[in-house]
mmCIF file of C-alpha atoms in Angstrom:
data_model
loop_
_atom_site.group_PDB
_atom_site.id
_atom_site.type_symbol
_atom_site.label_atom_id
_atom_site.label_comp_id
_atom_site.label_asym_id
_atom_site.label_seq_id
_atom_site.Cartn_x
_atom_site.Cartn_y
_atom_site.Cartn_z
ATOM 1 C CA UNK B 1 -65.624 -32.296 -140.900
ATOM 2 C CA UNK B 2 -63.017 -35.465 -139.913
ATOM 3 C CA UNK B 3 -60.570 -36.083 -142.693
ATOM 4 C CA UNK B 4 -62.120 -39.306 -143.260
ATOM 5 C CA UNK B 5 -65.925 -38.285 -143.402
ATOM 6 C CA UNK B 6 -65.404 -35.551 -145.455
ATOM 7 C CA UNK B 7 -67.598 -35.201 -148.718
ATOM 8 C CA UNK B 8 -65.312 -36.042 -151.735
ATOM 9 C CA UNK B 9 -65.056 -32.657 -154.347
ATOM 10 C CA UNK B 10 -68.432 -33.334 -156.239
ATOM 11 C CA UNK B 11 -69.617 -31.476 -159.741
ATOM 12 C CA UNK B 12 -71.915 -28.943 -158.982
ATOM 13 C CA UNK B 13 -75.650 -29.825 -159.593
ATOM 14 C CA UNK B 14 -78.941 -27.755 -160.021
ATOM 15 C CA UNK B 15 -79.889 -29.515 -156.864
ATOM 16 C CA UNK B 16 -77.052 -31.061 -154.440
ATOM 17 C CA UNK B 17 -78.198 -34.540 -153.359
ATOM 18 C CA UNK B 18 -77.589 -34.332 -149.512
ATOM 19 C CA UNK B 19 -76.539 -31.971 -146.902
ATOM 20 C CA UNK B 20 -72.923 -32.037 -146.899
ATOM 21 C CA UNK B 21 -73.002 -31.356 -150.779
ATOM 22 C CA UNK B 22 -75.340 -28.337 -150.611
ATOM 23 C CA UNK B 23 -72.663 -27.188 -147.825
ATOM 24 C CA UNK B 24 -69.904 -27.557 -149.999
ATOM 25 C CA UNK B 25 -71.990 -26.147 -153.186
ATOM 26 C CA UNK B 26 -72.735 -22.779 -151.099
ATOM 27 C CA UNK B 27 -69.523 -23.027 -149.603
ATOM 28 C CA UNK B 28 -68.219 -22.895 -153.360
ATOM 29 C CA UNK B 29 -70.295 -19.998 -154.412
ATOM 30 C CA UNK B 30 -71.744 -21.851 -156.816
ATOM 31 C CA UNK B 31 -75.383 -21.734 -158.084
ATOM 32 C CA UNK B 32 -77.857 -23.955 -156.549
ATOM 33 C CA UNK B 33 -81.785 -24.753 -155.713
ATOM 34 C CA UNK B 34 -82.059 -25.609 -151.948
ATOM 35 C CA UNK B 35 -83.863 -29.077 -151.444
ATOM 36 C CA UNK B 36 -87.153 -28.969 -150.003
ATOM 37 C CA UNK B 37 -86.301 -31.815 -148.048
ATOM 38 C CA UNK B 38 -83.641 -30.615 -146.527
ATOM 39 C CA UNK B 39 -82.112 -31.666 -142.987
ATOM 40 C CA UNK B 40 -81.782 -28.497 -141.312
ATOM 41 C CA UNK B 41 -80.333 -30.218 -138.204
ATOM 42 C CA UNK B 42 -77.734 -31.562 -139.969
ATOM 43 C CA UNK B 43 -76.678 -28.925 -142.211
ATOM 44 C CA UNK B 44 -76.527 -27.053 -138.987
ATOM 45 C CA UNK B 45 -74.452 -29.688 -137.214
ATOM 46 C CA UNK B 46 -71.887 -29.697 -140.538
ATOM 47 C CA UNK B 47 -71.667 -25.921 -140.217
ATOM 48 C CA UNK B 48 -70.841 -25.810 -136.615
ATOM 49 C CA UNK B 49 -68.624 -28.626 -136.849
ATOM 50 C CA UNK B 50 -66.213 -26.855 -139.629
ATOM 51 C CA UNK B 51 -66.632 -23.478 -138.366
ATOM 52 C CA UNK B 52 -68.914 -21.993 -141.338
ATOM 53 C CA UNK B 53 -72.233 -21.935 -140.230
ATOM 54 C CA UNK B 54 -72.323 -17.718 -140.772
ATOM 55 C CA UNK B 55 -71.014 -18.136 -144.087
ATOM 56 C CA UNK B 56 -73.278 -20.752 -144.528
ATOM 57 C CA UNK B 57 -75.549 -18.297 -143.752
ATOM 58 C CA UNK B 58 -74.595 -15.615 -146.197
ATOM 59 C CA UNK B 59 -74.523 -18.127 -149.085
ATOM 60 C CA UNK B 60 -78.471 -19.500 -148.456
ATOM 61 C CA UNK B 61 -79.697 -15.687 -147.693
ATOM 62 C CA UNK B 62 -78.123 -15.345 -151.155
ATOM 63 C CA UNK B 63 -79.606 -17.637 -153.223
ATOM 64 C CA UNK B 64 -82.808 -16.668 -151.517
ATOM 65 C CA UNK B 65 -83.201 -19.375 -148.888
ATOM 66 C CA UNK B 66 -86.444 -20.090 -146.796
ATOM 67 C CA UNK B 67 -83.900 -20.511 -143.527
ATOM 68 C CA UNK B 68 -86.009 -21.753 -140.603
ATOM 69 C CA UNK B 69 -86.002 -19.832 -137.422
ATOM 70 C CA UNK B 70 -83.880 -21.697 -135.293
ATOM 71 C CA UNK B 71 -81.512 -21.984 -137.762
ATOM 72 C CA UNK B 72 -81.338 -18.117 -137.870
ATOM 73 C CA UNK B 73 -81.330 -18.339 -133.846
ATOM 74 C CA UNK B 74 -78.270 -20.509 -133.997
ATOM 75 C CA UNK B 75 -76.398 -18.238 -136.361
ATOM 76 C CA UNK B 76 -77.197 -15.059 -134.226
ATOM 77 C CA UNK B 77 -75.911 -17.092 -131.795
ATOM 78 C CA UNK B 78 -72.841 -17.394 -133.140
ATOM 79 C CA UNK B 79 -72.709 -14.300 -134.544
ATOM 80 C CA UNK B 80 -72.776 -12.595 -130.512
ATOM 81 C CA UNK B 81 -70.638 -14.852 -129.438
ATOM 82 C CA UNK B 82 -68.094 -13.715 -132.649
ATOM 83 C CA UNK B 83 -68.297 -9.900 -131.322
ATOM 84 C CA UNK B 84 -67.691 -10.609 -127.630
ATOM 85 C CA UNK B 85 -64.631 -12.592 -128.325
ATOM 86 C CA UNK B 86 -63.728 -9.182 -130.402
ATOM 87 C CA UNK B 87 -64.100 -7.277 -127.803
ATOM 88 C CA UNK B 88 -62.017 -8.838 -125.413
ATOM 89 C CA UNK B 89 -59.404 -9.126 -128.075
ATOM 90 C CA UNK B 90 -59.892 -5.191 -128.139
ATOM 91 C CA UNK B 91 -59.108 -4.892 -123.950
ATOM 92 C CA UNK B 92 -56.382 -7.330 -124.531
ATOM 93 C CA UNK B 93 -54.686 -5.022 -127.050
ATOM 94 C CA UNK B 94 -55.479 -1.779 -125.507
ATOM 95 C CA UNK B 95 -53.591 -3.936 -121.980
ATOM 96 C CA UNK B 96 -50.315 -4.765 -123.727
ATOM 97 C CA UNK B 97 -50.288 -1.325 -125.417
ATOM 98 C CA UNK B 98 -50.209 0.034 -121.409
ATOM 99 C CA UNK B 99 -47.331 -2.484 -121.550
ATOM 100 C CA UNK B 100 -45.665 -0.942 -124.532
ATOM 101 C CA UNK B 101 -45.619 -4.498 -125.784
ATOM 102 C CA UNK B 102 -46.416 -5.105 -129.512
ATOM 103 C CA UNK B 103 -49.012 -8.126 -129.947
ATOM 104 C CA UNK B 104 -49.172 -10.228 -132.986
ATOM 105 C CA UNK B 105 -52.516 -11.330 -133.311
ATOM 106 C CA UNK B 106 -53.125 -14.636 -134.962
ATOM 107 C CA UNK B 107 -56.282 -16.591 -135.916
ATOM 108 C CA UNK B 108 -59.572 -15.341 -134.098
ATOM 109 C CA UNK B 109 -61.312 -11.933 -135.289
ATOM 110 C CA UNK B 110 -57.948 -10.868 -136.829
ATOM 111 C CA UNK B 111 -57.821 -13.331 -139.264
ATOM 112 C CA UNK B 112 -62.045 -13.328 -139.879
ATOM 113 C CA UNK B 113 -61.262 -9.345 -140.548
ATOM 114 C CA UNK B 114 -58.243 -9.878 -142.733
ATOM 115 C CA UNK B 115 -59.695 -12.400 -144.805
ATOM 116 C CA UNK B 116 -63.718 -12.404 -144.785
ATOM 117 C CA UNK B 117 -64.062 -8.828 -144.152
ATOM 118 C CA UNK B 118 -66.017 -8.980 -141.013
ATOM 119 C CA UNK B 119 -64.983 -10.684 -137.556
ATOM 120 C CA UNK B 120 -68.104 -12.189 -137.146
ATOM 121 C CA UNK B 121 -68.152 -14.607 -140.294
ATOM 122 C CA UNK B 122 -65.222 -16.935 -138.832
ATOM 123 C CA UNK B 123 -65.897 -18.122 -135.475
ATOM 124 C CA UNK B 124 -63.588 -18.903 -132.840
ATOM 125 C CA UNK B 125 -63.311 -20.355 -129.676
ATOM 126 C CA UNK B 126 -59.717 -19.186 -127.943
ATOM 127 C CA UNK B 127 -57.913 -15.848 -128.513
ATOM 128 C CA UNK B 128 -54.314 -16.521 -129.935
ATOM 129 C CA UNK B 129 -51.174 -13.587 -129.342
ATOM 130 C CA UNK B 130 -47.427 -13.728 -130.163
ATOM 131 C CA UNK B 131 -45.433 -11.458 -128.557
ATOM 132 C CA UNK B 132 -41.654 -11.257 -128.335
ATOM 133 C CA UNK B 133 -39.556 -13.466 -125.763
ATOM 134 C CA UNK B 134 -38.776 -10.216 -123.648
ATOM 135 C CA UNK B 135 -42.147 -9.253 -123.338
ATOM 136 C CA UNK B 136 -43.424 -12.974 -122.559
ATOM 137 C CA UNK B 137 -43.135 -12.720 -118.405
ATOM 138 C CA UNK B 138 -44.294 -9.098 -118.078
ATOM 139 C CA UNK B 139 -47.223 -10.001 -120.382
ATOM 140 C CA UNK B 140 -48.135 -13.550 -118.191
ATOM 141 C CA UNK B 141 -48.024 -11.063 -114.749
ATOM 142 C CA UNK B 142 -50.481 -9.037 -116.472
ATOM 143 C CA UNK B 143 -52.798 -11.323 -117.464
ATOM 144 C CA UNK B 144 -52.692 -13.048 -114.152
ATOM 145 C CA UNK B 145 -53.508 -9.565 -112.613
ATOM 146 C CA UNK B 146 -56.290 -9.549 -114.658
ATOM 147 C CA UNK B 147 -58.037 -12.413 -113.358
ATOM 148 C CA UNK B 148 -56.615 -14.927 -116.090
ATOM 149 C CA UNK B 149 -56.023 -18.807 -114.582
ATOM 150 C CA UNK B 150 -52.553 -20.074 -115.864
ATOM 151 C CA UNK B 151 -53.709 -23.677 -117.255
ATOM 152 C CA UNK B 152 -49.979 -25.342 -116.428
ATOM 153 C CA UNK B 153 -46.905 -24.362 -117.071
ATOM 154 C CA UNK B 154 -45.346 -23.154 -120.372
ATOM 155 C CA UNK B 155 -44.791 -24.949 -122.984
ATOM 156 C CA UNK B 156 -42.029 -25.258 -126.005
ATOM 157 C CA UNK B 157 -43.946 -22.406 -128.049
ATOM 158 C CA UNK B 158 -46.840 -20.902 -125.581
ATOM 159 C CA UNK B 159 -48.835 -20.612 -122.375
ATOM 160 C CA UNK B 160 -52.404 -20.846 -122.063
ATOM 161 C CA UNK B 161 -54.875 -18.739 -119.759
ATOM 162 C CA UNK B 162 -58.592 -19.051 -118.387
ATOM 163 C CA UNK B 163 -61.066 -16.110 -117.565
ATOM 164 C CA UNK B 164 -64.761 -16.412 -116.997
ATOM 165 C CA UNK B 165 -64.206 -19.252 -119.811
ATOM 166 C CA UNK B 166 -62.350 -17.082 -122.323
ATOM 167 C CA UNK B 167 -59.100 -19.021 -123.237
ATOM 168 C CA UNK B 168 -56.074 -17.095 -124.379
ATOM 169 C CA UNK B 169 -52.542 -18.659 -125.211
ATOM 170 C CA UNK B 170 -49.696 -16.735 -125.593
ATOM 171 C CA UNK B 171 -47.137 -17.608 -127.580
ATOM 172 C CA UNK B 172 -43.201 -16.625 -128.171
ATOM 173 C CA UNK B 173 -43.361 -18.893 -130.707
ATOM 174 C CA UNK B 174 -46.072 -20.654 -133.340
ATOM 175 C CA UNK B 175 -45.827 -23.910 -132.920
ATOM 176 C CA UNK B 176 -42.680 -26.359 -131.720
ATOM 177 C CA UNK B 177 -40.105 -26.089 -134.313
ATOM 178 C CA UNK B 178 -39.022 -29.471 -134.596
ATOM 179 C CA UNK B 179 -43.345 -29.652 -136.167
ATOM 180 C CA UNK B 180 -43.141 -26.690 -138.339
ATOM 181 C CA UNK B 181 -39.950 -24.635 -139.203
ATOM 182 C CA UNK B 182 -41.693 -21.691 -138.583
ATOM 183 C CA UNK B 183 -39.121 -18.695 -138.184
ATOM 184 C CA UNK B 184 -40.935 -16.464 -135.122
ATOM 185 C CA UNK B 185 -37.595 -13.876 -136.059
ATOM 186 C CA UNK B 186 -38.320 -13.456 -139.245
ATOM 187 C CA UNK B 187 -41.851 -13.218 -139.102
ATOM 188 C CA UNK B 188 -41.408 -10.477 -136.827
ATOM 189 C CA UNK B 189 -39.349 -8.500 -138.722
ATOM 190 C CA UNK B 190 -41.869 -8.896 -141.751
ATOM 191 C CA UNK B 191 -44.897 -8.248 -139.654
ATOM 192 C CA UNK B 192 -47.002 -4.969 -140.642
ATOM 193 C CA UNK B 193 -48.599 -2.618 -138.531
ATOM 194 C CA UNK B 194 -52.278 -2.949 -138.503
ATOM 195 C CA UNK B 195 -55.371 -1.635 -136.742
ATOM 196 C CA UNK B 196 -57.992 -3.885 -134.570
ATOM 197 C CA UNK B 197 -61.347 -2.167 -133.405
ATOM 198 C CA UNK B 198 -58.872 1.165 -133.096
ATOM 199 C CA UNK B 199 -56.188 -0.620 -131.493
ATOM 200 C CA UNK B 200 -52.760 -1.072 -132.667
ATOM 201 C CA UNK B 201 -51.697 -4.612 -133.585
ATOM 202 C CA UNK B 202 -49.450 -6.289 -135.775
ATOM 203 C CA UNK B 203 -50.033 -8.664 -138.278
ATOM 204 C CA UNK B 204 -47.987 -11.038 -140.522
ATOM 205 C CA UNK B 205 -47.096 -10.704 -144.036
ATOM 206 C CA UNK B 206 -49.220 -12.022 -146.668
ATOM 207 C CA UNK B 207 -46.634 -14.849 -147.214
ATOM 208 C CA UNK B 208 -46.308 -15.460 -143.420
ATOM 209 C CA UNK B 209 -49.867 -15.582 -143.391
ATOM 210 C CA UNK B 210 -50.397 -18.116 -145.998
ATOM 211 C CA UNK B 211 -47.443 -20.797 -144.859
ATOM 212 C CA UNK B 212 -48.598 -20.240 -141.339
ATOM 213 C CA UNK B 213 -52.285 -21.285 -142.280
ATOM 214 C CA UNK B 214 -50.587 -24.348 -144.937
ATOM 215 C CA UNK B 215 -48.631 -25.510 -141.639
ATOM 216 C CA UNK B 216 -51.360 -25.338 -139.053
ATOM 217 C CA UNK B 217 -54.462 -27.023 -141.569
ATOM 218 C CA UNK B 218 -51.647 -29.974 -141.949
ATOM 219 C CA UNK B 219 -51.053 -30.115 -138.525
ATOM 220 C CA UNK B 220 -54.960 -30.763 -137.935
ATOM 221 C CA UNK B 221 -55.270 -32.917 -141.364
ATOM 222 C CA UNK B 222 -57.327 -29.802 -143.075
ATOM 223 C CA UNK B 223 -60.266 -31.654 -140.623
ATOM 224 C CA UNK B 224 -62.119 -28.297 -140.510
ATOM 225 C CA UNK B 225 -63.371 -26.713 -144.163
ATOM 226 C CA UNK B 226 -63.183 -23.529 -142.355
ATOM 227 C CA UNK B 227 -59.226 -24.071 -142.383
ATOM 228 C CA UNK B 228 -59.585 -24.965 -146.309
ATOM 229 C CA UNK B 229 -61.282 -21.576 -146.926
ATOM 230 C CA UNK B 230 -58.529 -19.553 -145.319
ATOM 231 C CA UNK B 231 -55.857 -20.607 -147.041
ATOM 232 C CA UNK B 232 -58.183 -20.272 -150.326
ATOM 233 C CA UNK B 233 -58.809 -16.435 -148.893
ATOM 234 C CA UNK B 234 -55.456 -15.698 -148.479
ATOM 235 C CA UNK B 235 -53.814 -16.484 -151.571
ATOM 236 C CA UNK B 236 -56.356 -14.022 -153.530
ATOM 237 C CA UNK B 237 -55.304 -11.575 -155.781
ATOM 238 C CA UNK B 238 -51.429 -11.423 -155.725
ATOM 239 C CA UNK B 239 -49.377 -11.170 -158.940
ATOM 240 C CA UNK B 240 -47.804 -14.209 -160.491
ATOM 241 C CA UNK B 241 -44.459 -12.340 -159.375
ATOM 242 C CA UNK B 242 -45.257 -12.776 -155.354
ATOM 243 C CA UNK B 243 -46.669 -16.049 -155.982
ATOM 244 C CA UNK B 244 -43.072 -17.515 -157.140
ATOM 245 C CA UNK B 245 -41.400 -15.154 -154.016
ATOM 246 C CA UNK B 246 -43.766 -17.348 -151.860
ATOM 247 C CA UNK B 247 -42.841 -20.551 -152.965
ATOM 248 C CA UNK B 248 -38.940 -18.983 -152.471
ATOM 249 C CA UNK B 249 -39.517 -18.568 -149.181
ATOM 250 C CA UNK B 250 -41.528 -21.529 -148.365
ATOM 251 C CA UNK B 251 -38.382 -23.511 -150.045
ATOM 252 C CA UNK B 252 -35.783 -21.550 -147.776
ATOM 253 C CA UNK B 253 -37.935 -22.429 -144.495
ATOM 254 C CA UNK B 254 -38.529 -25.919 -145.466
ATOM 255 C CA UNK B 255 -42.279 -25.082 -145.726
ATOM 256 C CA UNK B 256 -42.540 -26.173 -149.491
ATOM 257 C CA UNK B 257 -44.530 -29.268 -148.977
ATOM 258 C CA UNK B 258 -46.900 -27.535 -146.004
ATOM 259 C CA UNK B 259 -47.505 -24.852 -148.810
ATOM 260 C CA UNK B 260 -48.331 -27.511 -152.056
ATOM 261 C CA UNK B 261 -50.017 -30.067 -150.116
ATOM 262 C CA UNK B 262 -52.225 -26.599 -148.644
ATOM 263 C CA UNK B 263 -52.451 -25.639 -151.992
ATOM 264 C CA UNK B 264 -54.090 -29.066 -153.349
ATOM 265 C CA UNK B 265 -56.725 -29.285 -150.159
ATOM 266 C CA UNK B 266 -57.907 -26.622 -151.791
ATOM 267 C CA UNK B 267 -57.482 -27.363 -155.289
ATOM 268 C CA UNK B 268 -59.777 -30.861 -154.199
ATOM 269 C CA UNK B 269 -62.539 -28.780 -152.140
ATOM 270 C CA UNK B 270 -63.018 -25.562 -153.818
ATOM 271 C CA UNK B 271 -61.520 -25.501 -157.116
ATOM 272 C CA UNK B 272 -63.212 -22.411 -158.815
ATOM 273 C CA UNK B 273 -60.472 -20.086 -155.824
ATOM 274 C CA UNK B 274 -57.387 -21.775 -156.530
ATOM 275 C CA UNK B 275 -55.320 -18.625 -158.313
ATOM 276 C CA UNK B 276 -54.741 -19.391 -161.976
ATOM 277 C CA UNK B 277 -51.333 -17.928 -161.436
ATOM 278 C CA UNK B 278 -50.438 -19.671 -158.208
ATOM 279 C CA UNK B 279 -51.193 -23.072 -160.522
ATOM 280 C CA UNK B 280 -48.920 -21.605 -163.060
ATOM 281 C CA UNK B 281 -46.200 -21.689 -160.441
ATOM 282 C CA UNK B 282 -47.006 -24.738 -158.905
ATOM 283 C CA UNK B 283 -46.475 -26.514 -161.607
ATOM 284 C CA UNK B 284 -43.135 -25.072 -162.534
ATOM 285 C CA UNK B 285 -42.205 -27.641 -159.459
ATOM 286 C CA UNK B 286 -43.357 -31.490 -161.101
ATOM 287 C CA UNK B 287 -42.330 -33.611 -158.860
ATOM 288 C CA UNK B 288 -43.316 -31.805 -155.594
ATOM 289 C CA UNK B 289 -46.392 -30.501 -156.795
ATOM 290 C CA UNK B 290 -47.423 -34.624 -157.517
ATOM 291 C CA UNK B 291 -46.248 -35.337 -153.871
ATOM 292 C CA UNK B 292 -48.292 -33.371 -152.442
ATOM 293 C CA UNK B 293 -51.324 -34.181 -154.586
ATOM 294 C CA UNK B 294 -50.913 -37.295 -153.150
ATOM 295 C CA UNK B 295 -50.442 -36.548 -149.562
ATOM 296 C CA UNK B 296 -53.469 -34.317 -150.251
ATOM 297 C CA UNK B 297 -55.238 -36.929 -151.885
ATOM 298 C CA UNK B 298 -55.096 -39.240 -148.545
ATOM 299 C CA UNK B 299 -56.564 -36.415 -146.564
ATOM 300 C CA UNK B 300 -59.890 -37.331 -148.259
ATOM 301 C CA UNK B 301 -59.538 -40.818 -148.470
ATOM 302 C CA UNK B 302 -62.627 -42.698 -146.658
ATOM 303 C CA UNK B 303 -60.647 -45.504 -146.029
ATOM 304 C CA UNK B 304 -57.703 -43.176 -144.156
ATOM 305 C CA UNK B 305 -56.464 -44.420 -140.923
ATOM 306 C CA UNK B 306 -55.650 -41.882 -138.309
ATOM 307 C CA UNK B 307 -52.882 -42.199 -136.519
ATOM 308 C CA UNK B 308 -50.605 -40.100 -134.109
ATOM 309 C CA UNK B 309 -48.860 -37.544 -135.511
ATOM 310 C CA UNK B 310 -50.590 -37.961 -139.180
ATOM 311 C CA UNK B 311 -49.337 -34.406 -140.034
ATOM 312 C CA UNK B 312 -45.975 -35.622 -140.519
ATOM 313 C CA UNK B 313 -46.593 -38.835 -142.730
ATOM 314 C CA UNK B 314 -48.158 -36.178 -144.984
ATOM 315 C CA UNK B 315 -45.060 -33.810 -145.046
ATOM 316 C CA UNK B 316 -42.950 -36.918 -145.501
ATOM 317 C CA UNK B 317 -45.106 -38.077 -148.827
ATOM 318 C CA UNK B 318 -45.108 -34.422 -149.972
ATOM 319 C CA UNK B 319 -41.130 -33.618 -149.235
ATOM 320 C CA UNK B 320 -38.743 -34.492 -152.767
ATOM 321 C CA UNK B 321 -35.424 -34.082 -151.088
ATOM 322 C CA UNK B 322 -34.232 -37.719 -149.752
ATOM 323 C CA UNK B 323 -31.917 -35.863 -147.348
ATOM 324 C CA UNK B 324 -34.489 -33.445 -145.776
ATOM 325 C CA UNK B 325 -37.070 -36.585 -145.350
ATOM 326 C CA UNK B 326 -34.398 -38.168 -142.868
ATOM 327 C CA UNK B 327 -33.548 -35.573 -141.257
ATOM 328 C CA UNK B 328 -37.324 -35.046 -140.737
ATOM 329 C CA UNK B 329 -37.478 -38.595 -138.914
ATOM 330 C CA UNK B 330 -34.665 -38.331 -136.704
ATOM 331 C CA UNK B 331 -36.061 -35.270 -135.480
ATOM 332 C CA UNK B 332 -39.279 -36.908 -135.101
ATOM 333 C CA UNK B 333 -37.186 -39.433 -132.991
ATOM 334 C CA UNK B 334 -35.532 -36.598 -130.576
ATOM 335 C CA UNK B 335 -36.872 -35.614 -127.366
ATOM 336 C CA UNK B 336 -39.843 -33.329 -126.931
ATOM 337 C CA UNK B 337 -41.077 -31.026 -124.281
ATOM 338 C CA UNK B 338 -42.710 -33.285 -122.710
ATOM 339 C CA UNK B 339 -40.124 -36.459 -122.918
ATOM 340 C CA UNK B 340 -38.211 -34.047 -120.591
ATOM 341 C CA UNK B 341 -41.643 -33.381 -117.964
ATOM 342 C CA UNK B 342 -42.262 -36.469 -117.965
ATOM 343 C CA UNK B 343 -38.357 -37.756 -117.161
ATOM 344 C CA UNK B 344 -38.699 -34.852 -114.342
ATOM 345 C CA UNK B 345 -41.977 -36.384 -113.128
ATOM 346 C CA UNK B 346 -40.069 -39.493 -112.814
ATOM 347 C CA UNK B 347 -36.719 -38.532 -111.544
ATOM 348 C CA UNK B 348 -35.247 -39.466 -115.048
ATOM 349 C CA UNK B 349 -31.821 -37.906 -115.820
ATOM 350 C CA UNK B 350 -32.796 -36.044 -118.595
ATOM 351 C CA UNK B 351 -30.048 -36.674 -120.635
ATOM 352 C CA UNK B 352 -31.287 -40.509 -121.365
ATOM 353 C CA UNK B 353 -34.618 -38.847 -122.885
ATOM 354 C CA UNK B 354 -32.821 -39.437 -126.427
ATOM 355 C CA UNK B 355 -32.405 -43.018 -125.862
ATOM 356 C CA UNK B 356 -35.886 -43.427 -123.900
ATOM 357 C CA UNK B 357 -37.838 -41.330 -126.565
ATOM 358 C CA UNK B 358 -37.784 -44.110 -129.410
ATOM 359 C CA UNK B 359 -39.098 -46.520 -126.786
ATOM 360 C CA UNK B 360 -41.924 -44.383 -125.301
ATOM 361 C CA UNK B 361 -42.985 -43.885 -128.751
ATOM 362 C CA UNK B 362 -43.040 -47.904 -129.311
ATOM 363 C CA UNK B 363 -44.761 -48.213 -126.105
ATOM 364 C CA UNK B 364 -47.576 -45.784 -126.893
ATOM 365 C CA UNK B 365 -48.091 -46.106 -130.243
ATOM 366 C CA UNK B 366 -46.954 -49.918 -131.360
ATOM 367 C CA UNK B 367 -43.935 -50.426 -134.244
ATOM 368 C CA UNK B 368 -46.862 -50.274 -137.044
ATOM 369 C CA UNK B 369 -47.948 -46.746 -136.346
ATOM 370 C CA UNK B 370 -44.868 -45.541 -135.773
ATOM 371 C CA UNK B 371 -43.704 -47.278 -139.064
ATOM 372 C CA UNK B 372 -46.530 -45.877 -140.871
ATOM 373 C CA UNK B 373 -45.643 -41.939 -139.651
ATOM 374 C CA UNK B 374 -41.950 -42.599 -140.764
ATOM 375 C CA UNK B 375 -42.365 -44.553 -143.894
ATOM 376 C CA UNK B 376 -45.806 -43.356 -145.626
ATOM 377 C CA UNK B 377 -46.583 -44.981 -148.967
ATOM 378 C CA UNK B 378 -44.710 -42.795 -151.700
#
């Protein structure tokens, strides 16, 4: 569900007026009586759209549902297509452990195991791994071996592959770390051992997990409730005591904001799973805890105009230190990966890339946009 057609946070009624409330009703675990008139097309076009429709499912067959049949079908559906992605994340581990390289597995049936219990009730289109920067070529060879298609070359943080339309990216790192200060290093080090379907794997801390989810819902403006509900999963039942160790770390990375303004999508869509002792922390922090209500608040605005790079107008609104805010915009202003293909594709010495990138951004996006990234309304 787009940022800007999402349904605002309504109080639960016996009966939820339209489709996208008894969604978010069910979606809330919260008592309802299904409407005899309701739109079963479009509740099932709102549950494929935010990646929900088996725990939309789960919720109706609940509260005792009469769920047409080709609703049913359509969940089945999805439900298959859930375990065959799990299975060839299965071959994929059992591959790199013929390797002896160690896979992080990210997203996908992982994450619908770690934090719903069962890898069918979060779908997924793409498989996502993170291995180490030593292990990155040998693992490409093998998956070209395989049969996989390289779709281009590498980029600042992963590579992506085709098969029989399976998509797998593999990353050395999360996500470009002039987006998200994301430290791959660390998260290594804190990574766990885990088990997949019997294979080994290894999987990131809880905290990891939780700024890593915080960083990637802003980086899509929370657009998906399906990325709402994760970060709701994973900050269930810690003690108060990890809770303030998370917001230490998230400080020390420079994840604070990603982690409030996370925090207050979900406080706004599914109140009732918000930890009272996570709120007990947050608002130990005053001032960036009512930055990033706001920022959060504009993610559900109707009236929100998108614009490139959103993600980082929100971390701007959401940031309290003056100093990291400007250093945030200059490196918004510095070259990117592709500033420097782009100078290649046109015989550009790449050097001039940090004069030329202000410009291409001009050029592409007009001196409003661009304004509006850098400068968001405190």
């Amino acid at each position: 569900m787009r940022a800007n057609t999402t349904v605002a946070p309504r109080r639960c009624s016996h009966e939820p007026v339209d489709e996208a409330a008894l969604l978010i009703t069910c979606l809330r675990g919260l008592p309802c009586i299904v409407p005899e008139d309701t739109n079963w097309e479009l509740l099932l076009d709102l549950a494929r759209e935010n990646g929900v429709l088996l725990l939309l499912q789960q919720a109706l067959l609940a509260l005792g549902a009469d769920v047409p049949g080709f609703f049913r079908d359509a969940a089945a559906e999805c439900r298959a297509a859930a375990e065959r992605l799990a299975g060839e994340l299965e071959c994929l581990l059992r591959g790199f452990q013929g390797l002896h390289v160690e896979a992080l597995a990210f997203k996908g049936p992982t994450l619908a195991l770690a934090l719903y219990g069962d890898v069918t009730l979060r779908s997924s289109n793409d498989l996502d791994l993170l291995v180490r920067h030593d292990d990155f070529l040998r693992c490409e060879v093998w998956l070209i071996n395989q049969g996989f298609i390289a779709l281009g070359p590498a980029s600042e943080h992963d590579r992506r592959f085709v098969r029989d339309g399976l998509l797998v990216e593999l990353h050395f790192e999360l996500a470009a770390y002039r987006d998200f200060p994301l430290d791959v290093d660390g998260i290594w080090r804190r990574s766990r051992p885990a088990d997949f379907c019997g294979q080994f794997v290894r999987a990131m801390s809880d905290i990891d997990l939780v700024l890593y989810l915080c960083a990637h819902g802003l980086k899509h403006g929370f657009s998906r409730l399906i990325w709402i509900l994760d970060v709701a999963r994973s900050l269930h039942g810690w003690h108060r005591n990890a809770y303030e160790e998370m917001m230490r770390q998230a400080r020390r990375q420079g994840l604070e904001p990603h982690l409030l303004i996370g925090c207050e999508v979900v406080r706004s869509m599914f109140p009732q799973q918000l930890p009272e002792a996570l709120d007990a922390v947050i608002i130990m922090s005053p001032k960036a805890a009512k930055r990033a209500r706001h920022a959060a608040a504009r993610l559900f605005s109707e009236n929100l105009e998108v614009v490139i790079n959103d993600f980082r107008s929100f971390y701007l609104q959401a940031e309290p230190g003056a100093l990291k805010r400007w250093r945030y915009r200059f490196g918004y202003l510095g070259p990117t990966y592709t500033d420097y293909l782009w100078a290649r594709s046109h015989r550009i010495y790449p050097g001039l890339m940090v004069i030329l990138r202000p410009f291409r951004l001009l050029h592409k996006y007009g001196l409003g946009r661009v304004w509006r990234v850098l400068f968001p309304e405190q």
